[in-house]
C-alpha atoms as a printed R data frame, in Angstrom:
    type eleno elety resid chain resno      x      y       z
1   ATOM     1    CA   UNK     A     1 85.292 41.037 154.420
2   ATOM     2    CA   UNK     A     2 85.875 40.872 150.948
3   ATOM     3    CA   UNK     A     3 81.924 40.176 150.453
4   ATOM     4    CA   UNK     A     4 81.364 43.539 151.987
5   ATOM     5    CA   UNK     A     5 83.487 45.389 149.940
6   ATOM     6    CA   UNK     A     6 82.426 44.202 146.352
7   ATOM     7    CA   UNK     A     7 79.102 44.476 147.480
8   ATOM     8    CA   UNK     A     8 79.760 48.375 148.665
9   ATOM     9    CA   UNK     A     9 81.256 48.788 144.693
10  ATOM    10    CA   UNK     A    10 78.515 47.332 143.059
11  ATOM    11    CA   UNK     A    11 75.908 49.453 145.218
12  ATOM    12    CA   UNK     A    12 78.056 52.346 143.876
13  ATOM    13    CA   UNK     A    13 78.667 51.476 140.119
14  ATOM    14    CA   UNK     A    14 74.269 50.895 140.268
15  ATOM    15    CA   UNK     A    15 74.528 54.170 141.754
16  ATOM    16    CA   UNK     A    16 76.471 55.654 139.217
17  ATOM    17    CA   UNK     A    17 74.637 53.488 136.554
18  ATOM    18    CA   UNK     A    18 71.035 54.636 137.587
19  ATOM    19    CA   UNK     A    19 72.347 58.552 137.596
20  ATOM    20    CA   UNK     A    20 73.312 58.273 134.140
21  ATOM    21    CA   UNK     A    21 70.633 56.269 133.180
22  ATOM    22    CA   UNK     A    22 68.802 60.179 134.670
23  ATOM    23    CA   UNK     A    23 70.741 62.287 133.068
24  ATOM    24    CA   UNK     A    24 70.326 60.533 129.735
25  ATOM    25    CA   UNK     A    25 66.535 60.305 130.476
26  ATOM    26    CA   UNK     A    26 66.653 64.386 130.654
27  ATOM    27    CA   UNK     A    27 68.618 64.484 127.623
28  ATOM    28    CA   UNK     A    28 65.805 62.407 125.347
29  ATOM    29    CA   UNK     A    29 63.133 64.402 127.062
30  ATOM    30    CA   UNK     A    30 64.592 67.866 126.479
31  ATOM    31    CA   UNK     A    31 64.746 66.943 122.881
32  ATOM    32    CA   UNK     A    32 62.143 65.563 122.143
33  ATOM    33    CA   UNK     A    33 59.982 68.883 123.200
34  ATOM    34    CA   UNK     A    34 62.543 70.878 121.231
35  ATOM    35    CA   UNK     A    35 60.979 68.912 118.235
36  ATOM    36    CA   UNK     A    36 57.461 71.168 118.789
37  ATOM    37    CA   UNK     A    37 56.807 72.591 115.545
38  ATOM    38    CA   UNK     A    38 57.401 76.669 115.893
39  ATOM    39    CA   UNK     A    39 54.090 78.569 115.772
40  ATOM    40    CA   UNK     A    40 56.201 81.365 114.878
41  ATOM    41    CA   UNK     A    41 56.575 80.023 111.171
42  ATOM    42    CA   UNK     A    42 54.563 79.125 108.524
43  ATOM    43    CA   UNK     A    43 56.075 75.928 107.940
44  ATOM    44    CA   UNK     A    44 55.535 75.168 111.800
45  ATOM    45    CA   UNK     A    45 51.583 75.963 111.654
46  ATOM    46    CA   UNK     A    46 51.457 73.884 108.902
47  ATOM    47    CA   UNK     A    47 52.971 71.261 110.586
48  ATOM    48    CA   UNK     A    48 50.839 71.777 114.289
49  ATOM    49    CA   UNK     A    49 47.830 71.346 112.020
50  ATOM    50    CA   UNK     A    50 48.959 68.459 110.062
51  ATOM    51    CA   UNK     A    51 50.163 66.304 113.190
52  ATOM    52    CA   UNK     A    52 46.186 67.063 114.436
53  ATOM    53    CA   UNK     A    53 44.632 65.999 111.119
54  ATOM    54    CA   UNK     A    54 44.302 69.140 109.012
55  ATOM    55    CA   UNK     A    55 45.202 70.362 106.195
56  ATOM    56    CA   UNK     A    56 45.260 74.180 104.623
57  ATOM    57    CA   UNK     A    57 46.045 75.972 101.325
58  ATOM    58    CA   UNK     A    58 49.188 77.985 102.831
59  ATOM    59    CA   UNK     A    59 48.085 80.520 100.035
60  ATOM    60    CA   UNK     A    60 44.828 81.669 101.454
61  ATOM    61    CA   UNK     A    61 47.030 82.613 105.004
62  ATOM    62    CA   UNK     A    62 45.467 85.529 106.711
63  ATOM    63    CA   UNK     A    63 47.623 87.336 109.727
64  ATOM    64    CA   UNK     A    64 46.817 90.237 111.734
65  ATOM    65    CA   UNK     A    65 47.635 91.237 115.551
66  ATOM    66    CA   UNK     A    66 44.858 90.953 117.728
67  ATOM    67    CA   UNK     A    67 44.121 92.736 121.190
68  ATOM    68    CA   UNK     A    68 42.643 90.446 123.762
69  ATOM    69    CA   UNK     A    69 40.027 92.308 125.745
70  ATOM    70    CA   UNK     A    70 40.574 93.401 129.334
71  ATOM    71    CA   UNK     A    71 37.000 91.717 130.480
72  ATOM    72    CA   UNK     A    72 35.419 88.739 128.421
73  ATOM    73    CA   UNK     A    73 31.897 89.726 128.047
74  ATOM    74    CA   UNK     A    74 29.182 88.720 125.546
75  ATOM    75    CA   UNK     A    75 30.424 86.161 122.652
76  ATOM    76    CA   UNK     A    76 33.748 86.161 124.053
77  ATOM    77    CA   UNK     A    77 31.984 84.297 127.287
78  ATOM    78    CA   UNK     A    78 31.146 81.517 124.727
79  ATOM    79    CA   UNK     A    79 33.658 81.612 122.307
80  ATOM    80    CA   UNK     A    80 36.408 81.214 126.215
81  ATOM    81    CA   UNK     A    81 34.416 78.017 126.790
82  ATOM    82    CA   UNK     A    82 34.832 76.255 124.028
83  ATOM    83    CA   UNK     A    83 38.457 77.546 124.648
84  ATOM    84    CA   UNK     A    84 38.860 75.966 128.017
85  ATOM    85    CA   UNK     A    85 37.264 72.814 127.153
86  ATOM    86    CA   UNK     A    86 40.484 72.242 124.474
87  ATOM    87    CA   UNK     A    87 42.670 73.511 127.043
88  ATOM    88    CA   UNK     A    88 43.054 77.140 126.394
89  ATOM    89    CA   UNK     A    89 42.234 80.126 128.230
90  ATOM    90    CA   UNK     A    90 41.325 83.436 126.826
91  ATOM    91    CA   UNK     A    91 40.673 85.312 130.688
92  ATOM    92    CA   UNK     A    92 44.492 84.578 131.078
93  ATOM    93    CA   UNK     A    93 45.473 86.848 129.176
94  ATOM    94    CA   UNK     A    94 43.585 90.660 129.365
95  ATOM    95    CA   UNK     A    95 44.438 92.781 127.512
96  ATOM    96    CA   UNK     A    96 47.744 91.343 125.522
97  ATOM    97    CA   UNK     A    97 48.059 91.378 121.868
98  ATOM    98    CA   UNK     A    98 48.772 88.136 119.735
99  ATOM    99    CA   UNK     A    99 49.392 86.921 116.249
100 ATOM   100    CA   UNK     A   100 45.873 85.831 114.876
101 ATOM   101    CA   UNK     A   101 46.496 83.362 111.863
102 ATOM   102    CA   UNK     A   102 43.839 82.132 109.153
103 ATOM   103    CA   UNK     A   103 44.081 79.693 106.928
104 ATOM   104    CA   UNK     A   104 41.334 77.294 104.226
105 ATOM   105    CA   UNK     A   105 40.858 73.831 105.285
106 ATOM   106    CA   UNK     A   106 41.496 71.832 102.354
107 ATOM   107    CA   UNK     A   107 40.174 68.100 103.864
108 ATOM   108    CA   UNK     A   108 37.317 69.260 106.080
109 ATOM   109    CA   UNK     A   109 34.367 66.909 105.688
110 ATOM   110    CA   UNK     A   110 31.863 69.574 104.355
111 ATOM   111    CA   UNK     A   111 32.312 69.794 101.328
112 ATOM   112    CA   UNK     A   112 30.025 72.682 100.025
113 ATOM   113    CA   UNK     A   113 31.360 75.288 102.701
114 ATOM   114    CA   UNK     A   114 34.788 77.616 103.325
115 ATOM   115    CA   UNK     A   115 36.043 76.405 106.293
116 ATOM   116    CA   UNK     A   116 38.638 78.049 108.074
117 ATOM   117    CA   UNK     A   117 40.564 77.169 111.264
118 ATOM   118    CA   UNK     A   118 42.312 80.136 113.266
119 ATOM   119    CA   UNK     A   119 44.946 79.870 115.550
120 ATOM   120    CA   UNK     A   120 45.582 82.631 118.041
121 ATOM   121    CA   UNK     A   121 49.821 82.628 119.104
122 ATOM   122    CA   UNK     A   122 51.556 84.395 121.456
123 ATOM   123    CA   UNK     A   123 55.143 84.348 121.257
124 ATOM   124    CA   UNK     A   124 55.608 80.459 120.555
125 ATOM   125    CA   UNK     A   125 52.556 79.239 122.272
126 ATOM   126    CA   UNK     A   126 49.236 78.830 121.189
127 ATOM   127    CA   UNK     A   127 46.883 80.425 122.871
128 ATOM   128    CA   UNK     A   128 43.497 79.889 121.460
129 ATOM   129    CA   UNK     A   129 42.125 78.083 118.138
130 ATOM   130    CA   UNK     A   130 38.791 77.662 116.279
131 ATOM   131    CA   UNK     A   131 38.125 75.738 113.028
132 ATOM   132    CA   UNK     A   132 34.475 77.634 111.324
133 ATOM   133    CA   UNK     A   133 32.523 77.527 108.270
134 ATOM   134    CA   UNK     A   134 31.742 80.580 106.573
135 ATOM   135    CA   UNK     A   135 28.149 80.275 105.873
136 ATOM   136    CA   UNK     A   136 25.579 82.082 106.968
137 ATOM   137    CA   UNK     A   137 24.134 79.369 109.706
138 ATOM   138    CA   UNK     A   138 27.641 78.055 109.873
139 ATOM   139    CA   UNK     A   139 29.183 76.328 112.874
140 ATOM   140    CA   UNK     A   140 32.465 76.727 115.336
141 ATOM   141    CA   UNK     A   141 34.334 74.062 117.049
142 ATOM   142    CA   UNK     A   142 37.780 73.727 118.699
143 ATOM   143    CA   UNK     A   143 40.908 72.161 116.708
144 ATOM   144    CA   UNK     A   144 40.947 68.395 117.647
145 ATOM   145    CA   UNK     A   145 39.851 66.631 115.099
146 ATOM   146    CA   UNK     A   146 36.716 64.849 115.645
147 ATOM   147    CA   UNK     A   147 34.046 63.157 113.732
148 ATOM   148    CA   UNK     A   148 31.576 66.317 112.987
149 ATOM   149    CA   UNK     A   149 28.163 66.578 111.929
């Protein structure tokens, strides 16, 4: 009889064990996505761009609020697809406004061009991103960083 019982409190201090063992798991988890840089700040685009691989001259920042159009049509078709295939999508969202941000890459590859990467943010979330030269028969691409040309 006394078998039974120690083996009934060990099942329940594993239970108790394994619960915290949870909890604690939740804990670690929660903060580590607290840790997400905040799109709302400077500092936290910055850092978003630098933990993919880019860097920008903060000085040459460009902000404006953007409209999202009702219906996709034309360019936007295009430009939604390259969205989508980094995980973003422009047709979920018709006709809100978000925080359109511009800045210089400093250690893109080409060296003779302007490049710029935009980020599109609504509230703390990114919504949309492009990095683009400026040149006349320039080129677009999405964010991850990836060996071009």
């Amino acid at each position: 009889m006394t078998n039974t019982k120690s083996f009934t409190k060990k099942k329940a201090l594993l239970i108790v064990f394994a619960a915290a063992a949870i909890v604690l798991l939740f804990i670690l988890l929660k903060n580590n996505a607290d840790t997400k840089p905040d799109l709302r700040t400077t500092e936290g685009r910055q850092m978003f761009l630098q933990d993919l691989g880019w860097e920008i001259d903060l000085d040459s920042e460009s902000h404006k609020s953007v409209l999202i159009p009702q219906e996709l049509s034309g360019v936007m078709v295009e430009y939604n697809k390259m969205q989508q295939n980094q995980g973003f999508d422009l047709s979920k969202h018709p006709g809100e406004r978000c925080e359109q941000y511009i800045y210089r890459l400093t250690n893109y590859p080409a060296e003779d061009e302007v490049v710029l990467v935009t980020l599109y943010i609504q509230g703390k979330e990114l919504i949309a991103a492009d990095i683009h030269s400026t040149a006349m028969n320039g080129f677009m691409h999405g964010i991850i960083k990836t060996n071009p040309k």
